[in-house]
Amino acid sequence: MAKVPQPFRYRGRWRAQVTLKNGTRPLDDFDAFADAKDWIAKTLAEATTEHMPELGGPVKATLAQALVHYAGLNSITKRGVDGELNRINHYLAGTDMPLLRTAKDEKGATVLETYKPKPQPPGWQAHNDRRRSLRSKTYQAMAELGRMRCSTITTAELRRFMTTMQKEGLSDSTIQKEIALLRAMFNVTIKEWKWTGFESPTLTLKLGKSAARFVFLTPEQEQALWQAVGKCDNPYFWPLVVCGLETTMRKGSLLAMRWDKTDLVGRVAQVPSKTGPVMQPLSKHIVIVLSDMPRDASGMVFPMTKNAVQEAWKGARDNALVPWLQFKDVRHLGATEYARRGVGAQALRKILGHKTTHMADIYVNLAASDVLNAMDSTAKVVPVIQIPPPAVGTAADIVNGRRSARLVKALEVRMSALRSGVDVDANGRSASESEPQLKAHSKASPGQTAAQLVEAGGKDADAPLGMTARKPAPRRDVPAASQKDLRPAVPAEADSSATPVATVSLPLEPLGGAADDDTAPMTNVVPFKRRPRVA
C-alpha cells in the first residue's frame, strides 16, 4: 500500500502536497497541521484516479508523442489529413521519430502507418536541402519543441516560435496553421485525454487572418494558359481545368467525382467537400465537356492522382509564362468571373459551396462592377487632371534638373530687369508694385528707356535688385551735384557678416542728363548666391 504523504513545514506554515496518478501535483498551505492532513485525505479521496490520463499526462508526454497520438485519434478523420500529417512530420523529423502517412486497409478505410524516409536522388536531395536551409531556424525550433514535455511548454516559447517563422519569411497563413494545429491538439488533451490541471499554452496567442487572395489574368495570359493546358498528353487534364474553373470546385472534390454520382441529364453531381457531401450544379458547357470525355473502368470521372495534376499544372503554367499561378487559383478565377458577370453573393455562395456569404462578398467587392460603372458614368463631368511629363533619369537627376532650370529662369528675369532698370522678382513682378505700376511695367515697350520706366512705375533704375528704390536724403557735407552718385550699392539692412553675394557687371541703359556717361558700365549688386562673376 502506498504511503500517505504528510504535511511539512514551509516558510512558517504547513504545506500539503500530493502526487496523483494523472501526473499532477496539487498543493496548499495551512496554519494548522490537522487542516493540512485533512486536505491531503480529501484530495486523495476525490481524485478520479480510475481513469488514467492519456500518455501519462503532460509531465510525461513530449510534444512529438502527443502529436502522434492526436494524429491517430483526430487527424485521421479529417479530409485534410495529408496536410496535417505533413506539418506533424516536421516535429517528428527533429526528434528522429518515424514519420506518418496515410494508407488503405483491406476494407478501403484510411489508416495511419509509420515509415522511414528513403534516400533520395542526389539532385532532389540537394534541392530539398537548399529549401530547408532557408528555414533552418524554424526547423530547429520545431525540433526543440518536439523534445519538450508538454507541461514545460510555455506561451513565451510558442511566441518565440512564431517570431522565428515570421523572420524567416513564412506567411501569416502558414504561421496561423502551425499554431492552430498545436491549439487543436492541446484542447483535445484537456477535454478528452484527462489532462486535469493542464492549461493550454496557446490560450492567449492571437491568430492572424489570412489575406484574401485576388488573382487575375490578362487576355494574353489566359489565352497562353489554355493553349498550354491543351498540349498536355493526359486527356483528362484539360476537362479537369475547365470543370474546376466553371464549378469552382477544389482539386480534392474534382478528383473524387464518380460517374455513378454524376447526373448529366439533371446537370448535378454529388461530390465530397470540406463541409461534407454537396450537390454541385453543372453548367451546359460542363455537361458537353463531360459527355465527350473517355470513361475509365475505375468509375472515376478524372482518374488522376494529386501528384499527376500538380506536375501537369506546373508544366502548363511554366509554358504560359505564369509561374506564380497555382491550381487553387482556378477556383478564384472562376468566382471572380461570376462576380463580374453580376452574380449576387447568395448565388455565388451556393456555387462555391460555402455556408456563409463571407467569401462570396469578398469576390463581389473585388469585382466592383457597379462602382466601375458609376465612375464611368461620371467621367464627362470630372475635370481633366493634368498629367506630369514622363520622368527621365533618377529622382536626384530630375530634382537637380528642375532646380537648375528654375534658377536659370530666375537669373534671366533679374538680368532682364537689371537692363531695364526695374526692380522685379523671379516671377516678373515686385511685391510692392501697385496695380497702375504693374500695368505700366507690363505695357513697357522693348525700346522704352529705364528713365521712362522709372517715371511710369515710380522705381529707381539704379536701385539694386531685390530692393525698392528710395530717393536718398540730401547730405549737407556733399555738394548737391554729387548727391545722385551716393546711392547705396547694397541694401541698408544687409549684415556685414552675411555670406557675400556674387556681383554681375552689365552695361545699363543711360539714365539721361549731362552728368551721365553713356559709355561707362554701371555695376549693380545681384543678391544671387553661388553664381560666377560675369564680365
Coordinates of C-alpha atoms in Angstrom, one line a residue:
M1 CA 0.0 0.0 0.0
A2 CA 1.3 3.4 -1.0
K3 CA 2.4 5.6 1.8
V4 CA 0.2 8.6 2.5
P5 CA 2.0 11.9 2.2
Q6 CA 2.4 14.0 5.3
P7 CA 2.4 17.8 5.7
F8 CA 5.7 19.5 6.1
R9 CA 6.9 22.9 7.3
Y10 CA 7.3 25.6 4.6
R11 CA 8.0 29.3 5.4
G12 CA 6.3 29.1 8.8
R13 CA 3.2 27.2 7.6
W14 CA 2.2 23.6 6.9
R15 CA 2.3 22.6 3.3
A16 CA 0.2 19.7 2.0
Q17 CA 1.2 18.2 -1.4
V18 CA 0.1 15.0 -3.2
T19 CA 1.1 13.3 -6.4
L20 CA -1.8 12.0 -8.4
K21 CA -1.7 9.2 -11.0
N22 CA -2.5 11.7 -13.8
G23 CA 0.8 13.3 -13.2
T24 CA -0.3 16.5 -11.5
R25 CA 0.9 17.5 -8.0
P26 CA -1.6 19.9 -6.3
L27 CA -0.6 21.6 -3.1
D28 CA -1.9 24.1 -0.5
D29 CA -0.6 25.8 2.7
F30 CA -2.3 25.8 6.1
D31 CA -1.7 27.3 9.6
A32 CA -2.6 24.1 11.4
F33 CA -1.1 20.6 10.9
A34 CA -4.5 19.0 11.2
D35 CA -6.0 21.1 8.4
A36 CA -3.2 20.2 6.1
K37 CA -3.6 16.5 6.8
D38 CA -7.4 16.7 6.3
W39 CA -6.8 18.4 2.9
I40 CA -4.5 15.5 1.8
A41 CA -7.0 12.9 2.7
K42 CA -9.8 14.8 0.9
T43 CA -7.8 15.3 -2.2
L44 CA -6.8 11.7 -2.5
A45 CA -10.4 10.6 -2.0
E46 CA -11.9 13.0 -4.6
A47 CA -9.2 12.2 -7.2
T48 CA -10.7 10.2 -10.1
T49 CA -7.7 8.0 -10.4
E50 CA -9.6 5.1 -12.1
H51 CA -9.2 6.9 -15.5
M52 CA -5.6 7.3 -16.3
P53 CA -4.6 10.2 -18.4
E54 CA -3.5 9.6 -22.0
L55 CA 0.2 9.1 -22.4
G56 CA 0.7 9.5 -18.7
G57 CA -0.2 13.2 -18.6
P58 CA 1.6 16.4 -19.7
V59 CA 4.5 15.8 -17.3
K60 CA 5.5 12.6 -19.2
A61 CA 4.4 13.1 -22.8
T62 CA 6.6 15.1 -25.1
L63 CA 5.0 17.3 -27.8
A64 CA 6.1 14.9 -30.6
Q65 CA 4.4 12.0 -28.7
A66 CA 1.3 14.0 -28.2
L67 CA 1.1 14.9 -31.9
V68 CA 1.4 11.3 -32.9
H69 CA -1.4 10.3 -30.6
Y70 CA -3.5 13.2 -31.8
A71 CA -2.9 12.2 -35.5
G72 CA -4.1 8.6 -34.8
L73 CA -7.3 9.8 -33.0
N74 CA -8.3 13.0 -34.7
S75 CA -6.3 13.9 -37.8
I76 CA -7.2 10.6 -39.5
T77 CA -10.8 11.6 -39.5
K78 CA -10.2 14.9 -41.3
R79 CA -10.3 15.4 -45.1
G80 CA -7.1 17.5 -44.8
V81 CA -5.3 14.7 -43.1
D82 CA -2.4 14.7 -45.6
G83 CA -1.7 18.4 -45.0
E84 CA -1.9 18.0 -41.2
L85 CA 0.4 14.9 -41.2
N86 CA 2.9 16.9 -43.2
R87 CA 3.1 19.6 -40.5
I88 CA 3.2 16.9 -37.7
N89 CA 6.1 15.2 -39.5
H90 CA 8.2 18.4 -39.2
Y91 CA 8.2 17.9 -35.4
L92 CA 8.8 14.1 -35.7
A93 CA 11.8 14.5 -38.0
G94 CA 13.5 16.8 -35.5
T95 CA 13.2 14.1 -32.8
D96 CA 14.3 11.2 -35.0
M97 CA 10.9 9.5 -34.7
P98 CA 9.2 7.6 -37.6
L99 CA 7.2 9.8 -39.9
L100 CA 3.4 9.3 -40.5
R101 CA 1.4 8.8 -43.7
T102 CA -2.0 7.5 -44.8
A103 CA -2.7 4.1 -46.3
K104 CA -5.7 2.0 -47.1
D105 CA -6.6 -1.2 -45.3
E106 CA -8.3 -4.3 -46.7
K107 CA -11.7 -2.6 -46.4
G108 CA -10.6 0.6 -48.1
A109 CA -10.6 2.6 -44.9
T110 CA -7.9 5.2 -44.3
V111 CA -5.3 4.3 -41.7
L112 CA -2.0 5.6 -40.4
E113 CA 1.3 3.9 -40.9
T114 CA 4.9 4.9 -39.9
Y115 CA 7.8 4.9 -42.3
K116 CA 11.4 6.0 -42.5
P117 CA 12.4 8.4 -45.3
K118 CA 14.2 6.7 -48.1
P119 CA 17.4 8.0 -49.6
Q120 CA 16.5 10.5 -52.3
P121 CA 18.4 11.0 -55.7
P122 CA 21.3 13.4 -55.3
G123 CA 19.6 16.2 -57.3
W124 CA 16.4 16.0 -55.4
Q125 CA 18.2 15.8 -52.1
A126 CA 20.3 18.9 -52.9
H127 CA 17.1 20.8 -53.9
N128 CA 15.5 19.7 -50.6
D129 CA 18.5 20.8 -48.6
R130 CA 18.5 24.2 -50.2
R131 CA 14.9 24.7 -49.4
R132 CA 15.3 23.6 -45.8
S133 CA 18.3 25.9 -45.4
L134 CA 16.1 28.9 -46.0
R135 CA 14.0 27.9 -42.9
S136 CA 16.8 26.4 -40.8
K137 CA 15.9 28.2 -37.6
T138 CA 12.2 27.3 -37.9
Y139 CA 13.1 23.6 -38.2
Q140 CA 15.4 23.9 -35.3
A141 CA 12.7 25.4 -33.2
M142 CA 10.3 22.6 -34.2
A143 CA 12.9 20.0 -33.1
E144 CA 13.3 21.7 -29.7
L145 CA 9.6 21.9 -29.1
G146 CA 9.1 18.3 -30.2
R147 CA 11.5 17.1 -27.5
M148 CA 10.0 19.2 -24.7
R149 CA 7.5 17.8 -22.2
C150 CA 4.1 19.3 -22.7
S151 CA 4.0 20.6 -19.2
T152 CA 7.1 22.7 -19.8
I153 CA 6.0 24.4 -23.0
T154 CA 5.0 28.0 -22.2
T155 CA 3.3 30.7 -24.1
A156 CA 6.6 32.6 -24.4
E157 CA 8.2 29.6 -26.1
L158 CA 5.4 29.5 -28.7
R159 CA 5.6 33.3 -29.2
R160 CA 9.3 33.0 -29.9
F161 CA 8.5 30.2 -32.4
M162 CA 6.0 32.5 -34.2
T163 CA 8.6 35.3 -34.3
T164 CA 11.2 32.9 -35.8
M165 CA 8.8 31.8 -38.5
Q166 CA 8.0 35.4 -39.3
K167 CA 11.7 36.5 -39.5
E168 CA 12.4 33.7 -42.0
G169 CA 9.7 34.9 -44.4
L170 CA 6.9 32.5 -43.7
S171 CA 3.5 33.9 -44.5
D172 CA 0.8 34.8 -41.9
S173 CA -1.3 31.9 -43.2
T174 CA 1.5 29.4 -42.6
I175 CA 2.1 30.7 -39.1
Q176 CA -1.6 30.6 -38.4
K177 CA -1.9 26.9 -39.5
E178 CA 1.1 25.9 -37.3
I179 CA -0.3 27.5 -34.1
A180 CA -3.9 26.2 -35.0
L181 CA -2.6 22.7 -35.1
L182 CA -1.0 23.0 -31.6
R183 CA -4.1 24.7 -30.2
A184 CA -6.4 22.0 -31.5
M185 CA -4.2 19.3 -30.0
F186 CA -3.9 20.9 -26.6
N187 CA -7.7 21.5 -26.5
V188 CA -8.2 17.8 -27.1
T189 CA -5.8 16.8 -24.3
I190 CA -7.8 18.9 -21.8
K191 CA -11.3 17.8 -23.0
E192 CA -10.7 14.2 -23.9
W193 CA -7.3 12.9 -22.6
K194 CA -8.0 13.7 -18.9
W195 CA -5.1 16.1 -18.5
T196 CA -6.6 17.7 -15.5
G197 CA -4.8 20.8 -14.2
F198 CA -3.2 21.4 -17.5
E199 CA -3.6 24.8 -19.3
S200 CA -3.0 25.2 -23.0
P201 CA 0.0 27.4 -23.7
T202 CA -1.8 28.7 -26.9
L203 CA -4.7 30.1 -24.9
T204 CA -3.6 33.7 -25.1
L205 CA -2.0 33.6 -28.6
K206 CA -4.0 35.6 -31.1
L207 CA -4.0 34.0 -34.5
G208 CA -3.9 36.3 -37.5
K209 CA -6.2 36.2 -40.5
S210 CA -5.2 35.0 -44.0
A211 CA -5.2 37.8 -46.6
A212 CA -7.8 37.5 -49.3
R213 CA -6.2 36.2 -52.5
F214 CA -7.1 38.1 -55.6
V215 CA -5.8 36.6 -58.8
F216 CA -6.5 37.8 -62.4
L217 CA -5.1 37.1 -65.8
T218 CA -4.7 39.4 -68.8
P219 CA -6.4 38.2 -72.0
E220 CA -3.0 37.3 -73.4
Q221 CA -2.1 35.3 -70.3
E222 CA -5.4 33.5 -70.3
Q223 CA -5.1 32.5 -74.0
A224 CA -1.5 31.3 -73.4
L225 CA -2.6 29.2 -70.4
W226 CA -5.4 27.5 -72.3
Q227 CA -3.1 26.7 -75.2
A228 CA -0.5 25.2 -72.7
V229 CA -3.3 23.1 -70.9
G230 CA -4.5 21.8 -74.3
K231 CA -1.0 20.5 -75.1
C232 CA -0.9 18.1 -72.1
D233 CA -0.7 14.4 -73.0
N234 CA -3.3 13.4 -70.4
P235 CA -6.8 13.6 -72.0
Y236 CA -8.4 14.2 -68.6
F237 CA -6.3 17.3 -67.7
W238 CA -8.0 19.8 -69.9
P239 CA -11.5 18.8 -68.9
L240 CA -10.4 18.9 -65.2
V241 CA -9.2 22.5 -65.5
V242 CA -12.4 23.6 -67.4
C243 CA -14.6 21.9 -64.8
G244 CA -12.6 23.5 -62.0
L245 CA -13.0 26.9 -63.5
E246 CA -16.7 26.8 -64.1
T247 CA -17.8 24.8 -61.0
T248 CA -15.2 26.5 -58.7
M249 CA -14.6 23.1 -57.1
R250 CA -11.4 22.3 -55.2
K251 CA -8.9 19.8 -56.5
G252 CA -9.9 17.1 -54.0
S253 CA -13.5 17.4 -54.9
L254 CA -12.8 17.2 -58.6
L255 CA -10.6 14.1 -58.2
A256 CA -13.4 12.5 -56.1
M257 CA -16.1 12.8 -58.7
R258 CA -17.6 9.5 -59.8
W259 CA -19.8 8.7 -62.8
D260 CA -22.3 6.8 -60.6
K261 CA -22.9 10.0 -58.7
T262 CA -23.0 12.4 -61.7
D263 CA -26.3 13.1 -63.4
L264 CA -25.6 14.7 -66.8
V265 CA -29.4 14.9 -67.6
G266 CA -30.3 16.6 -64.4
R267 CA -27.0 18.6 -64.5
V268 CA -26.0 17.8 -61.0
A269 CA -23.2 15.8 -59.3
Q270 CA -22.8 14.7 -55.7
V271 CA -19.2 15.4 -54.6
P272 CA -17.4 15.5 -51.2
S273 CA -16.2 18.8 -49.9
K274 CA -14.7 20.3 -46.7
T275 CA -18.1 20.7 -45.2
G276 CA -19.4 17.3 -46.3
P277 CA -21.2 15.9 -49.4
V278 CA -22.8 18.6 -51.6
M279 CA -24.9 18.6 -54.7
Q280 CA -22.8 20.5 -57.3
P281 CA -24.8 22.1 -60.2
L282 CA -23.3 21.7 -63.7
S283 CA -23.4 24.2 -66.4
K284 CA -24.4 23.3 -70.0
H285 CA -20.8 23.7 -71.1
I286 CA -19.6 21.3 -68.4
V287 CA -22.2 18.7 -69.5
I288 CA -20.9 18.9 -73.0
V289 CA -17.3 18.6 -71.9
L290 CA -18.0 15.6 -69.6
S291 CA -20.1 13.9 -72.3
D292 CA -17.1 13.9 -74.7
M293 CA -14.6 12.5 -72.2
P294 CA -13.4 8.9 -72.3
R295 CA -14.7 6.9 -69.3
D296 CA -12.3 5.0 -67.2
A297 CA -13.0 1.5 -65.8
S298 CA -12.4 2.7 -62.2
G299 CA -15.6 4.7 -62.4
M300 CA -13.8 7.9 -61.5
V301 CA -14.6 11.0 -63.7
F302 CA -10.9 12.2 -63.5
P303 CA -8.7 9.1 -62.9
M304 CA -5.6 11.2 -61.9
T305 CA -3.6 11.4 -58.8
K306 CA -2.9 14.7 -56.9
N307 CA 0.8 14.5 -57.9
A308 CA -0.1 14.0 -61.6
V309 CA -2.4 17.0 -61.5
Q310 CA 0.3 19.1 -59.8
E311 CA 3.0 18.1 -62.3
A312 CA 0.7 18.7 -65.3
W313 CA -0.3 22.1 -63.9
K314 CA 3.3 23.1 -63.2
G315 CA 4.3 22.4 -66.8
A316 CA 1.3 24.3 -68.2
R317 CA 1.8 27.4 -66.2
D318 CA 5.6 27.5 -66.9
N319 CA 4.8 27.2 -70.7
A320 CA 2.3 30.0 -70.4
L321 CA 4.8 32.2 -68.5
V322 CA 2.7 32.5 -65.4
P323 CA 4.8 30.5 -62.9
W324 CA 3.2 32.2 -59.9
L325 CA -0.3 30.8 -60.7
Q326 CA -1.4 27.9 -58.5
F327 CA -4.0 25.3 -59.3
K328 CA -6.2 26.5 -56.5
D329 CA -6.2 29.9 -58.2
V330 CA -8.5 28.4 -60.9
R331 CA -11.2 28.4 -58.2
H332 CA -10.5 32.1 -57.5
L333 CA -10.6 33.0 -61.2
G334 CA -14.0 31.3 -61.7
A335 CA -15.5 33.0 -58.7
T336 CA -14.2 36.4 -59.8
E337 CA -15.6 35.9 -63.3
Y338 CA -19.0 35.0 -61.9
A339 CA -18.9 38.2 -59.8
R340 CA -18.0 40.3 -62.8
R341 CA -21.0 38.9 -64.7
G342 CA -23.3 40.2 -62.0
V343 CA -23.9 37.0 -59.9
G344 CA -25.0 38.0 -56.4
A345 CA -23.5 36.9 -53.2
Q346 CA -26.2 34.4 -52.3
A347 CA -25.9 32.6 -55.7
L348 CA -22.1 32.8 -55.6
R349 CA -22.2 31.2 -52.1
K350 CA -24.0 28.2 -53.5
I351 CA -21.7 27.9 -56.4
L352 CA -18.6 28.0 -54.1
G353 CA -20.3 25.5 -51.7
H354 CA -19.9 27.8 -48.7
K355 CA -22.2 28.0 -45.7
T356 CA -22.0 31.8 -45.4
T357 CA -21.6 34.7 -47.8
H358 CA -18.4 36.0 -46.3
M359 CA -16.1 34.8 -49.1
A360 CA -18.7 35.5 -51.8
D361 CA -18.9 39.1 -50.6
I362 CA -15.1 39.4 -51.0
Y363 CA -15.3 38.3 -54.6
V364 CA -18.2 40.6 -55.3
N365 CA -16.4 43.5 -53.7
L366 CA -13.2 42.8 -55.7
A367 CA -15.1 42.7 -58.9
A368 CA -16.9 46.0 -58.1
S369 CA -18.6 46.3 -61.4
D370 CA -21.2 48.7 -60.0
V371 CA -18.5 51.0 -58.8
L372 CA -16.7 51.0 -62.1
N373 CA -20.0 51.8 -63.9
A374 CA -20.6 54.7 -61.6
M375 CA -17.1 56.0 -62.2
D376 CA -17.6 55.7 -66.0
S377 CA -20.9 57.4 -65.9
T378 CA -19.5 60.5 -64.3
A379 CA -16.3 60.6 -66.4
K380 CA -17.7 63.5 -68.6
V381 CA -18.3 65.9 -65.6
V382 CA -15.0 65.2 -63.9
P383 CA -12.4 67.9 -64.7
V384 CA -9.3 66.8 -66.6
I385 CA -6.3 66.3 -64.4
Q386 CA -3.1 67.3 -65.9
I387 CA -0.5 64.6 -66.0
P388 CA 3.1 65.5 -65.4
P389 CA 5.7 64.8 -68.2
P390 CA 7.2 61.3 -68.0
A391 CA 10.2 61.0 -65.7
V392 CA 13.6 60.5 -67.4
G393 CA 16.6 59.5 -65.2
T394 CA 16.8 59.0 -61.5
A395 CA 14.9 61.1 -58.9
A396 CA 18.0 63.0 -58.0
D397 CA 18.7 63.9 -61.7
I398 CA 15.1 65.1 -62.0
V399 CA 15.3 67.3 -58.9
N400 CA 18.6 68.8 -59.9
G401 CA 17.5 69.5 -63.4
R402 CA 14.3 71.2 -62.3
R403 CA 16.2 73.3 -59.8
S404 CA 18.7 74.3 -62.4
A405 CA 16.0 75.3 -64.8
R406 CA 14.3 77.3 -62.2
L407 CA 17.5 79.1 -61.1
V408 CA 18.4 79.9 -64.7
K409 CA 15.0 81.3 -65.3
A410 CA 15.3 83.5 -62.2
L411 CA 18.6 84.8 -63.3
E412 CA 17.3 85.6 -66.8
V413 CA 14.4 87.5 -65.3
R414 CA 16.7 89.5 -63.0
M415 CA 19.2 90.3 -65.7
S416 CA 16.3 91.5 -67.9
A417 CA 15.1 93.7 -65.1
L418 CA 18.6 94.9 -64.5
R419 CA 18.9 96.0 -68.1
S420 CA 15.5 97.7 -68.0
G421 CA 16.2 99.3 -64.6
V422 CA 13.0 97.9 -63.0
D423 CA 13.2 96.0 -59.7
V424 CA 11.2 92.7 -60.1
D425 CA 11.4 89.3 -58.6
A426 CA 11.8 85.9 -60.3
N427 CA 8.1 86.0 -61.3
G428 CA 8.5 89.2 -63.1
R429 CA 6.8 91.5 -60.5
S430 CA 7.5 93.1 -57.2
A431 CA 5.5 92.7 -54.1
S432 CA 5.5 96.5 -53.6
E433 CA 4.2 97.3 -57.1
S434 CA 0.7 98.7 -57.2
E435 CA -1.8 97.9 -59.9
P436 CA -1.0 101.0 -62.0
Q437 CA 2.7 100.3 -61.7
L438 CA 2.1 96.7 -62.9
K439 CA 0.2 97.9 -65.9
A440 CA 2.9 100.4 -66.8
H441 CA 5.5 97.7 -66.4
S442 CA 3.6 95.2 -68.5
K443 CA 2.9 97.7 -71.2
A444 CA 6.5 98.9 -71.5
S445 CA 7.8 98.6 -75.0
P446 CA 11.1 97.0 -75.7
G447 CA 12.6 100.4 -76.7
Q448 CA 11.4 102.2 -73.7
T449 CA 14.3 103.6 -71.6
A450 CA 14.9 102.9 -67.9
A451 CA 14.2 106.6 -67.1
Q452 CA 10.8 106.3 -68.7
L453 CA 10.1 103.2 -66.7
V454 CA 11.1 104.9 -63.5
E455 CA 8.8 107.8 -64.3
A456 CA 6.0 105.4 -65.1
G457 CA 6.4 102.9 -62.3
G458 CA 8.0 105.0 -59.5
K459 CA 11.2 103.0 -59.4
D460 CA 14.8 104.0 -59.3
A461 CA 16.6 102.4 -62.2
D462 CA 19.9 102.3 -60.4
A463 CA 18.4 100.6 -57.3
P464 CA 20.0 97.1 -56.5
L465 CA 17.8 94.1 -57.4
G466 CA 15.6 92.9 -54.6
M467 CA 15.2 96.4 -53.2
T468 CA 12.5 99.1 -53.5
A469 CA 14.5 102.1 -54.7
R470 CA 14.2 105.1 -52.4
K471 CA 15.4 108.6 -53.2
P472 CA 18.4 109.2 -50.9
A473 CA 18.1 112.0 -48.4
P474 CA 20.2 115.1 -49.2
R475 CA 23.5 115.3 -47.3
R476 CA 24.8 118.6 -46.0
D477 CA 28.5 117.6 -46.3
V478 CA 28.3 116.7 -50.0
P479 CA 27.6 119.1 -52.9
A480 CA 24.2 118.8 -54.5
A481 CA 25.7 118.0 -57.8
S482 CA 27.2 114.7 -56.4
Q483 CA 24.1 113.7 -54.5
K484 CA 22.9 111.3 -57.2
D485 CA 26.1 109.3 -57.2
L486 CA 25.8 108.4 -53.5
R487 CA 23.1 105.7 -53.8
P488 CA 23.7 102.6 -51.7
A489 CA 25.4 99.7 -53.5
V490 CA 23.9 97.1 -51.1
P491 CA 20.7 97.0 -49.1
A492 CA 20.9 99.2 -46.0
E493 CA 19.7 96.4 -43.8
A494 CA 22.3 93.9 -45.0
D495 CA 24.5 92.4 -42.4
S496 CA 28.3 92.8 -42.9
S497 CA 28.9 89.3 -41.7
A498 CA 26.5 87.7 -44.1
T499 CA 27.7 85.4 -46.9
P500 CA 29.0 87.6 -49.7
V501 CA 26.9 87.6 -52.9
A502 CA 28.0 87.4 -56.4
T503 CA 28.1 90.6 -58.5
V504 CA 27.2 91.0 -62.1
S505 CA 28.6 93.8 -64.1
L506 CA 26.4 94.6 -67.1
P507 CA 26.1 97.7 -69.3
L508 CA 22.8 99.5 -68.4
E509 CA 20.8 101.9 -70.4
P510 CA 21.8 105.6 -69.8
L511 CA 19.8 107.4 -67.3
G512 CA 19.9 110.7 -69.3
G513 CA 21.3 114.1 -68.3
A514 CA 24.5 115.9 -68.9
A515 CA 26.3 114.4 -66.0
D516 CA 25.9 110.7 -67.1
D517 CA 28.5 108.9 -69.1
D518 CA 26.8 106.9 -71.9
T519 CA 29.7 104.6 -72.3
A520 CA 30.7 103.7 -68.7
P521 CA 29.4 100.4 -67.4
M522 CA 27.4 100.6 -64.1
T523 CA 27.7 97.9 -61.5
N524 CA 24.7 96.7 -59.5
V525 CA 24.7 94.0 -56.8
V526 CA 22.6 91.0 -57.6
P527 CA 21.6 89.1 -54.4
F528 CA 22.1 85.7 -56.0
K529 CA 24.4 83.2 -54.3
R530 CA 27.0 80.9 -55.8
R531 CA 26.8 82.4 -59.3
P532 CA 30.0 83.2 -61.4
R533 CA 31.1 86.7 -62.0
V534 CA 30.0 87.8 -65.5
A535 CA 32.0 90.5 -67.2

